[in-house]
XYZ file of N, CA and C in Angstrom:
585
model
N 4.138 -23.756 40.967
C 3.374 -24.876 40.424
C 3.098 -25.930 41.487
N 4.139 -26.325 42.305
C 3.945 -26.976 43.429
C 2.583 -26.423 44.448
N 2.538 -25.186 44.611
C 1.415 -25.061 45.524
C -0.097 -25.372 44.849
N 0.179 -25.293 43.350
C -1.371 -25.414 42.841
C -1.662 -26.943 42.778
N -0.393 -27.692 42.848
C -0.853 -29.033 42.781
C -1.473 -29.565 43.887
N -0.582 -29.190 45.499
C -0.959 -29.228 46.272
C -2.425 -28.932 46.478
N -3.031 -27.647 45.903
C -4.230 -27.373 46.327
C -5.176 -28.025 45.565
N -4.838 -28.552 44.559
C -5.888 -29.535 43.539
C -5.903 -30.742 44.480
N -5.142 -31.180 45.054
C -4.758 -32.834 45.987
C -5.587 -32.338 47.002
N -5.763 -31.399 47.509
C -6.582 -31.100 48.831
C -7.783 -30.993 48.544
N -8.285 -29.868 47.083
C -9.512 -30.435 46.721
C -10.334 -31.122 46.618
N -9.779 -32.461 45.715
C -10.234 -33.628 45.233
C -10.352 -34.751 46.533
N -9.187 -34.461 48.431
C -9.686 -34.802 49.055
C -11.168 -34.538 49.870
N -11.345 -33.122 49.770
C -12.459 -32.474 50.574
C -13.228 -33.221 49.703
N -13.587 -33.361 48.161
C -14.594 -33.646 47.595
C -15.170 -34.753 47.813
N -13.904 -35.983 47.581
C -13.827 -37.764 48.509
C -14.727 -37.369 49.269
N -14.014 -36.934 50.867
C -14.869 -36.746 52.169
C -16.289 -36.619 51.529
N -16.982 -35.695 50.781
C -18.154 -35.536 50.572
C -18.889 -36.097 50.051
N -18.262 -37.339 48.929
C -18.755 -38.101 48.425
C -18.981 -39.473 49.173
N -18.151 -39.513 49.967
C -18.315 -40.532 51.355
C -19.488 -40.123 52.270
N -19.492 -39.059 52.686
C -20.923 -38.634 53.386
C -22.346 -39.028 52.685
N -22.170 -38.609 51.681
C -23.484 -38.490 50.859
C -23.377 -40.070 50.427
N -22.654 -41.037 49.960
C -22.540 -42.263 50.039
C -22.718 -43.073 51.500
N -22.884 -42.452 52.242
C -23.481 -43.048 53.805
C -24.642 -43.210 54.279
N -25.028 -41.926 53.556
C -26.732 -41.558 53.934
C -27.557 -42.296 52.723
N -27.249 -42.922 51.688
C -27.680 -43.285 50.792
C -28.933 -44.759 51.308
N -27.491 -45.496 52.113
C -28.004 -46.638 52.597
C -29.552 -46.528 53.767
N -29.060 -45.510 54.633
C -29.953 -45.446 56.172
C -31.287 -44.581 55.151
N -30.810 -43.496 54.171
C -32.742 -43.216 53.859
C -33.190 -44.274 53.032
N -32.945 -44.856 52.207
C -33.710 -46.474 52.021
C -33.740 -47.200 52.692
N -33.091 -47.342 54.267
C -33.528 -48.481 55.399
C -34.828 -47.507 55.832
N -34.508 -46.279 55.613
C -36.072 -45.792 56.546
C -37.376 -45.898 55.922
N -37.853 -47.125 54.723
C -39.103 -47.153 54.253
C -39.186 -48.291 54.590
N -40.614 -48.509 54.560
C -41.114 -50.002 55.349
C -40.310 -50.882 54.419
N -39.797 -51.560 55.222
C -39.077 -53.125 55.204
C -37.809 -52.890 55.296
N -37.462 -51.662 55.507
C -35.960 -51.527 56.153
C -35.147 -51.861 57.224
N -33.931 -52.212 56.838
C -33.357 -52.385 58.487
C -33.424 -51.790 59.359
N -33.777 -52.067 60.322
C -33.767 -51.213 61.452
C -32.722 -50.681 61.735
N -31.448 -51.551 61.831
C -30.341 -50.534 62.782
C -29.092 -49.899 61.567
N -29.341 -50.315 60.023
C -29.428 -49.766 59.130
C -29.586 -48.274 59.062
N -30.973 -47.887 59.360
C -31.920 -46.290 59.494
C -30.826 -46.166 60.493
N -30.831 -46.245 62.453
C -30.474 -45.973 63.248
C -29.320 -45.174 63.391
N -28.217 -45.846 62.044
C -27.187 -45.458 62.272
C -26.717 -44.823 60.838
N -27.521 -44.822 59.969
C -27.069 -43.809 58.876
C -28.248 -43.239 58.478
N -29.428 -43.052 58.884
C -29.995 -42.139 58.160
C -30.342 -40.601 59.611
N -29.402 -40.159 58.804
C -29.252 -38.761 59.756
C -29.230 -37.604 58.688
N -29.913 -36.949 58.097
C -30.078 -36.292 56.565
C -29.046 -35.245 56.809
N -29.275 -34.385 58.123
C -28.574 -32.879 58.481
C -27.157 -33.038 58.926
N -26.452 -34.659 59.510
C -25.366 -34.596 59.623
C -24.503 -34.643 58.273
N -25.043 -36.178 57.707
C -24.344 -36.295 56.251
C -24.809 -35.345 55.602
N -25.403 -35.453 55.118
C -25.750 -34.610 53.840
C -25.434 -32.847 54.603
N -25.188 -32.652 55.664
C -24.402 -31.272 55.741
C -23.333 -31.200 55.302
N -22.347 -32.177 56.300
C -21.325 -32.777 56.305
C -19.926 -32.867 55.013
N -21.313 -33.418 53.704
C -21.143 -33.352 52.598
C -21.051 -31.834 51.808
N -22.146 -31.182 52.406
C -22.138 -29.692 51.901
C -21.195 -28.933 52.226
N -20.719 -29.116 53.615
C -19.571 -28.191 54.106
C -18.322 -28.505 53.045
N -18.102 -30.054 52.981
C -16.833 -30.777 52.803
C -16.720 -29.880 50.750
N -18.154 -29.700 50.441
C -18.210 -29.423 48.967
C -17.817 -27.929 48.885
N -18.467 -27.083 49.602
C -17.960 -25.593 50.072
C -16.676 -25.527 49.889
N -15.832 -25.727 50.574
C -14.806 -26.090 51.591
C -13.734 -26.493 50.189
N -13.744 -27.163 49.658
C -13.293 -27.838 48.675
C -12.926 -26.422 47.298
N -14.206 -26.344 47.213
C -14.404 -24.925 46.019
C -13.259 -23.286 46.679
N -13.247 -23.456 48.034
C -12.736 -21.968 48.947
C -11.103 -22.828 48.621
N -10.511 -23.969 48.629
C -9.575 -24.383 48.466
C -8.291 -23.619 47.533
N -9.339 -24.121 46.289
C -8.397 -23.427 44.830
C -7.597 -22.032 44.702
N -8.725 -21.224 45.762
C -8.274 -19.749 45.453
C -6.794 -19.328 46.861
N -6.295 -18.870 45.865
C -4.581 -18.581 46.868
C -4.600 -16.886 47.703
N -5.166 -17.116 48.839
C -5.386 -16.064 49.910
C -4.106 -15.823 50.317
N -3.455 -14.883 49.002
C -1.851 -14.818 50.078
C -1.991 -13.462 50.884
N -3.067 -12.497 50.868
C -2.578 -11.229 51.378
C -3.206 -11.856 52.888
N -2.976 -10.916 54.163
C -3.114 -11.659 55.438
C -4.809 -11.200 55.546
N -5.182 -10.169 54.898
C -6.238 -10.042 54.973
C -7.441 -10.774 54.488
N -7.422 -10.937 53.284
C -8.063 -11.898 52.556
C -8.371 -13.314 53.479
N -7.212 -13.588 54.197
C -7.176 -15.216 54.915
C -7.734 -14.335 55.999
N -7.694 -13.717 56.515
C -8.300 -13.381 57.882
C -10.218 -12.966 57.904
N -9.985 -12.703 56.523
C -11.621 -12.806 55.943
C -12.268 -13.976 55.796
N -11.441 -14.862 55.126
C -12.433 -16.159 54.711
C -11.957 -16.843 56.152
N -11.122 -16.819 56.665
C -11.684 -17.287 58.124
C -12.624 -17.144 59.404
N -12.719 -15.870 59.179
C -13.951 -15.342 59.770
C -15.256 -15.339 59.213
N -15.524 -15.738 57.846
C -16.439 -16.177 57.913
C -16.703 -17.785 56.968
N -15.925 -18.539 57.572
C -15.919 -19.634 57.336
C -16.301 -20.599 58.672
N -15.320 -20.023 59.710
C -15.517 -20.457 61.103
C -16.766 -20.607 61.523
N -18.100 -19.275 61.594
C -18.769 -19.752 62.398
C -20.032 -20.451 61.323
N -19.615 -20.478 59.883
C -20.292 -21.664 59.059
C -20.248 -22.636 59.405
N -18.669 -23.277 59.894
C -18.632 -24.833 60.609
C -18.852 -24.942 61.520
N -18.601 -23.754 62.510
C -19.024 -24.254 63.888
C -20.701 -24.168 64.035
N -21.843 -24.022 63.543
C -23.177 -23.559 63.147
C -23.441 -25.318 62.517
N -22.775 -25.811 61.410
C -23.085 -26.526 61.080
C -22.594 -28.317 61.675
N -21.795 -27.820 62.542
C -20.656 -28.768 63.499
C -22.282 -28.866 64.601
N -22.605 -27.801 65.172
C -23.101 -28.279 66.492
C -24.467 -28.695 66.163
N -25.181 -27.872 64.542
C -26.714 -28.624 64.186
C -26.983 -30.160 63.854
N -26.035 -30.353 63.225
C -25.127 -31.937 62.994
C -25.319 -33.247 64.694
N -24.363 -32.375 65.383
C -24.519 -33.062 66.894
C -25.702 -33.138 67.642
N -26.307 -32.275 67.172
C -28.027 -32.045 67.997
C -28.388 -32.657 67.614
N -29.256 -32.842 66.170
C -29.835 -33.374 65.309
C -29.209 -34.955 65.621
N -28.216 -35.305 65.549
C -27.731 -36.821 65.593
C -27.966 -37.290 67.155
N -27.863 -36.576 68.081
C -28.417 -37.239 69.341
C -29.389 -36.962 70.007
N -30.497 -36.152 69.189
C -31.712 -36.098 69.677
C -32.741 -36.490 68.739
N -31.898 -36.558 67.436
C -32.681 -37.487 66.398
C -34.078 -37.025 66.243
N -34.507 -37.677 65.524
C -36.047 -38.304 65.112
C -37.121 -38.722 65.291
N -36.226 -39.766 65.974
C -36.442 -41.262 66.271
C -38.037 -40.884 67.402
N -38.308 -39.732 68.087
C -39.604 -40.252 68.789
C -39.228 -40.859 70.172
N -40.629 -40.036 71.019
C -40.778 -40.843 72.262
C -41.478 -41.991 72.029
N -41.415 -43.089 72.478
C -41.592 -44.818 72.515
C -42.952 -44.432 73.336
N -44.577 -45.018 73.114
C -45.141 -45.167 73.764
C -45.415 -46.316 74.078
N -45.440 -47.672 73.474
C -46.218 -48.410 73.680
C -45.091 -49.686 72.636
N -44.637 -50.757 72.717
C -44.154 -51.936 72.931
C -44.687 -53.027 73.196
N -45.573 -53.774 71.878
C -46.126 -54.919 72.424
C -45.679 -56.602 71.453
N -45.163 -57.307 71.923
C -44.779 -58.588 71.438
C -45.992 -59.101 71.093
N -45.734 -59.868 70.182
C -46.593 -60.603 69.637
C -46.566 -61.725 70.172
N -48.167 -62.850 70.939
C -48.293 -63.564 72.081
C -47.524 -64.903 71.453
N -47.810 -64.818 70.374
C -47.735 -66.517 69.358
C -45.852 -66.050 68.738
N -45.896 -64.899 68.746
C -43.970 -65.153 68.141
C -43.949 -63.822 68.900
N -42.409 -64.034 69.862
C -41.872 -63.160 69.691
C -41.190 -62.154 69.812
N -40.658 -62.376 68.158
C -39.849 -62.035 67.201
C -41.016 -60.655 66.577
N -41.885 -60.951 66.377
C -42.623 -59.799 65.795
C -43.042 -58.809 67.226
N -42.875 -57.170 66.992
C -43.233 -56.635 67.895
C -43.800 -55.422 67.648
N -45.053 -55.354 67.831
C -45.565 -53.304 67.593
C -44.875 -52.821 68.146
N -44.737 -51.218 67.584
C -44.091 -50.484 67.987
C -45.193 -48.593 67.765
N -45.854 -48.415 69.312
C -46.524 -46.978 69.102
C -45.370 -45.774 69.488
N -45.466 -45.308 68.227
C -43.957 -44.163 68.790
C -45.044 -42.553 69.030
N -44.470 -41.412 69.379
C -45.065 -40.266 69.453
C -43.597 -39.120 68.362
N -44.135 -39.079 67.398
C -42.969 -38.743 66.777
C -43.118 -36.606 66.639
N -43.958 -36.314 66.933
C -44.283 -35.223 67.244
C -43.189 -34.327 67.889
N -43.027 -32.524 67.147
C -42.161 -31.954 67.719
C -42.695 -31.041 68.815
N -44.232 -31.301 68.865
C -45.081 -30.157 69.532
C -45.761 -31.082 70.711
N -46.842 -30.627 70.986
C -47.598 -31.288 72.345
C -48.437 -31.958 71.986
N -48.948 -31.507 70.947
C -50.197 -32.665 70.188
C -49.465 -33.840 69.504
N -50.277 -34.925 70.226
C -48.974 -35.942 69.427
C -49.445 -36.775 68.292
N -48.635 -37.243 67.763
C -48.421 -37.578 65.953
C -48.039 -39.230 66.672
N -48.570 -40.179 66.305
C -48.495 -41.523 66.591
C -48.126 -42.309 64.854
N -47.085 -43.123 65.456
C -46.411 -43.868 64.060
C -46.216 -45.151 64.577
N -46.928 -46.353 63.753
C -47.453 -47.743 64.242
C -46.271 -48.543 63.069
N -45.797 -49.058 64.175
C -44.725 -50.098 63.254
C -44.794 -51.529 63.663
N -43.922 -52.481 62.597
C -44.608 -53.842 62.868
C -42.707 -53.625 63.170
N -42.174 -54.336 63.833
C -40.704 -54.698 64.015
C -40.704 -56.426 63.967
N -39.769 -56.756 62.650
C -39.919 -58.447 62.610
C -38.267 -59.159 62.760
N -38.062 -60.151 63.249
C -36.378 -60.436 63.176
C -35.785 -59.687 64.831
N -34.365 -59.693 64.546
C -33.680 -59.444 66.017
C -32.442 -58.844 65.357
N -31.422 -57.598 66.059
C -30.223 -57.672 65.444
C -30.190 -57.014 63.739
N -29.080 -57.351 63.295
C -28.880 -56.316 62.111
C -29.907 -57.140 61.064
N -30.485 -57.915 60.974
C -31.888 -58.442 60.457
C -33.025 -57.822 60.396
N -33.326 -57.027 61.339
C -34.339 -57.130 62.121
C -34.880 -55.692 60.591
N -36.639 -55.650 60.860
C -36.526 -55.174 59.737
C -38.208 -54.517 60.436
N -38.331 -53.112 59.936
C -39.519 -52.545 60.326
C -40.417 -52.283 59.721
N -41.829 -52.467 59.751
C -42.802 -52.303 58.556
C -44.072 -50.903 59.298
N -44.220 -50.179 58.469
C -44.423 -49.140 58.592
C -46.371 -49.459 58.391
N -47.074 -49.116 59.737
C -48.495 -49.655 59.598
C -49.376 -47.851 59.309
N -48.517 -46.964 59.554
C -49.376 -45.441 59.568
C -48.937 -44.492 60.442
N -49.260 -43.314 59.794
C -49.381 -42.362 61.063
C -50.175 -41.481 61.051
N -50.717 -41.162 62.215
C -51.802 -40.534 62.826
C -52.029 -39.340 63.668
N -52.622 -38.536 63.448
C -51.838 -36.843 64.537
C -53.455 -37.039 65.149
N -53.632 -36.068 66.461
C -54.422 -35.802 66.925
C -55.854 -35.945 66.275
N -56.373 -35.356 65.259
C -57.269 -35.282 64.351
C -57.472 -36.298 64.258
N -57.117 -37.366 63.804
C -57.423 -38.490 63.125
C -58.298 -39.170 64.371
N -58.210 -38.640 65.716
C -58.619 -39.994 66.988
C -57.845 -41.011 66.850
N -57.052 -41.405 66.595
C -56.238 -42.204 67.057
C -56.471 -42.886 68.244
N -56.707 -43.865 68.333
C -57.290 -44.940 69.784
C -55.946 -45.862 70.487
N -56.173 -46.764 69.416
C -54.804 -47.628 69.916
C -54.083 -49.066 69.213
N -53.759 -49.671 69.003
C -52.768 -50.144 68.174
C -52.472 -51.588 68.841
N -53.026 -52.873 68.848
C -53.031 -54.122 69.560
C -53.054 -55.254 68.597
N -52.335 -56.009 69.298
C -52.421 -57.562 68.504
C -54.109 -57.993 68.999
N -54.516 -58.263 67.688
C -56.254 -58.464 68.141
C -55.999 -60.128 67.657
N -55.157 -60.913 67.602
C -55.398 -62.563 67.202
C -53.845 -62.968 66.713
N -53.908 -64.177 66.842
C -52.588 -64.728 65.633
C -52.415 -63.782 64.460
N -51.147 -63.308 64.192
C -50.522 -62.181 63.408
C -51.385 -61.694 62.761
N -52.054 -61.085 63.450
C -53.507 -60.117 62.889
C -53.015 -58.699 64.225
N -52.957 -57.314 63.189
C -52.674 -56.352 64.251
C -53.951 -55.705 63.616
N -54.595 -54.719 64.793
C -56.274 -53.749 64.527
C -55.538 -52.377 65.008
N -55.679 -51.636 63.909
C -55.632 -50.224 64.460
C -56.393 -49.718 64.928
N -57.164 -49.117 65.813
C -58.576 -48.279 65.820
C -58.404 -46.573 66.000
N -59.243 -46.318 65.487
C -59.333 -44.563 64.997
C -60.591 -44.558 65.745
N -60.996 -42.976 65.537
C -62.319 -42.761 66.031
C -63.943 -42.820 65.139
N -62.859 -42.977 63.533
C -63.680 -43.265 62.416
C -63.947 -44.366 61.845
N -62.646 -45.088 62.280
C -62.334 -46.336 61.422
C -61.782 -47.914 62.382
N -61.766 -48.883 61.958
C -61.008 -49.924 62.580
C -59.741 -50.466 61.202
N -58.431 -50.638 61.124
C -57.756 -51.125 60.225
C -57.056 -52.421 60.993
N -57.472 -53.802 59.882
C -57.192 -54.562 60.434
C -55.854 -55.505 59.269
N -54.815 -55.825 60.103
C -53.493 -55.857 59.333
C -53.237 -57.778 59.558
N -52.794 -58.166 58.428
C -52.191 -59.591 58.469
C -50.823 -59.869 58.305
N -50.135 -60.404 59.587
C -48.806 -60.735 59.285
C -48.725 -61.622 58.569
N -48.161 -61.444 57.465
C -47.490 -63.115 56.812
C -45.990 -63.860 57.501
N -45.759 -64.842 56.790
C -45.178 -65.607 57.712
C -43.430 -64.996 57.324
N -43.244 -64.140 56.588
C -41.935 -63.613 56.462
C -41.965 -62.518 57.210
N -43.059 -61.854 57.731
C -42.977 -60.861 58.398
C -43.978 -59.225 57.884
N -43.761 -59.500 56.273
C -44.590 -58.516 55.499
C -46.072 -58.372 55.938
N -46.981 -57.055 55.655
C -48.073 -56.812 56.325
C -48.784 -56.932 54.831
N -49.981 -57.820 54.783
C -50.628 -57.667 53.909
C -52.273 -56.871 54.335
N -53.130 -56.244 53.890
C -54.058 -55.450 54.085
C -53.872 -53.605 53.659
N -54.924 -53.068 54.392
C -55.502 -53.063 55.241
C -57.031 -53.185 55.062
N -57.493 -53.969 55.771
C -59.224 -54.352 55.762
C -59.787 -53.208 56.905
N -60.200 -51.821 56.111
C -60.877 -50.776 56.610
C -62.206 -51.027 57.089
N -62.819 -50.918 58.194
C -64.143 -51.161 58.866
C -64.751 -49.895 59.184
N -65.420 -49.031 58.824
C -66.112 -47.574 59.593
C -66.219 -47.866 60.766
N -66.544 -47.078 61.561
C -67.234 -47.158 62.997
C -68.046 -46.504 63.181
């Protein structure tokens, strides 16, 4: 009776762990929609670590209950348990330090504040690149990002400039979008122009 209690106590920890993971990632994928924290996203929204993390810890938890006393049986679910974690151990580490996040093209402060700053990223996994226009407002765990579009090759995509006092202009090869900072930082528009 002692060992089954034991293995219910080990359970209900693996499960914790998983409910802690998946309670981590909760916060960083709602920092990642416009008006989110920035360093919020940065540091918890990683979908394939937690939310693996969580999956393994839930697996893991369920393989617990059952009592592998013959040597074989344990020499089975270890072999193929092992290279489940180690598979999901190193996609976890990749994924978390090579991220998302995009090559940085372009970084421009705003002349009149700033505190407000575009941001042209290339978020693309291929050669044709995918451009994602952000407004960044605040400094520090404040600091908060507003999401202006994104754009892949097709679209012409031109370029992305403070055209006046908190007025940002996107230009396309079809279109001009012209964006108004308000004074909290929020983007009101967009005033679409053909070309």
């Amino acid at each position: 009776m002692a060992a089954a209690a034991w293995h219910r106590r080990i359970e209900w920890w693996f499960r914790g762990a998983a409910l802690v993971a998946f309670l981590a990632y909760l916060p960083g994928h709602l920092a990642s929609r416009s008006g989110g924290l920035v360093e919020v996203e940065r540091w918890l929204n990683h979908p394939v670590l937690l939310l693996g993390t969580a999956a393994v810890m839930l697996m893991v938890s369920m393989l617990v209950r059952f009592e592998f006393r013959e040597r074989w049986a344990q020499l089975g679910c270890a072999a193929v348990l092992s290279p489940l974690i180690v598979v999901a151990v190193v996609i976890g580490a990749v994924t978390y330090f090579l991220g998302g996040d995009g090559r940085l093209v372009e970084r421009k402060p705003d002349p009149s504040r700033p505190e407000h700053v575009l941001i042209i990223t290339d978020v693309a996994f291929s050669i044709d690149p995918i451009y994602r226009v952000e407004l960044l407002t605040g400094s520090g765990w404040t600091a908060r990002h507003w999401d202006l579009g994104t754009w892949d090759e097709g679209d012409g995509f031109r370029r992305a400039e403070w055209s006046g006092p908190d007025r940002i202009t996107v230009t396309t090869e079809h279109e001009a979008r012209v964006y108004r900072v308000n004074g909290d930082g929020r983007l009101s528009g967009p005033e679409v122009t053909p070309r």
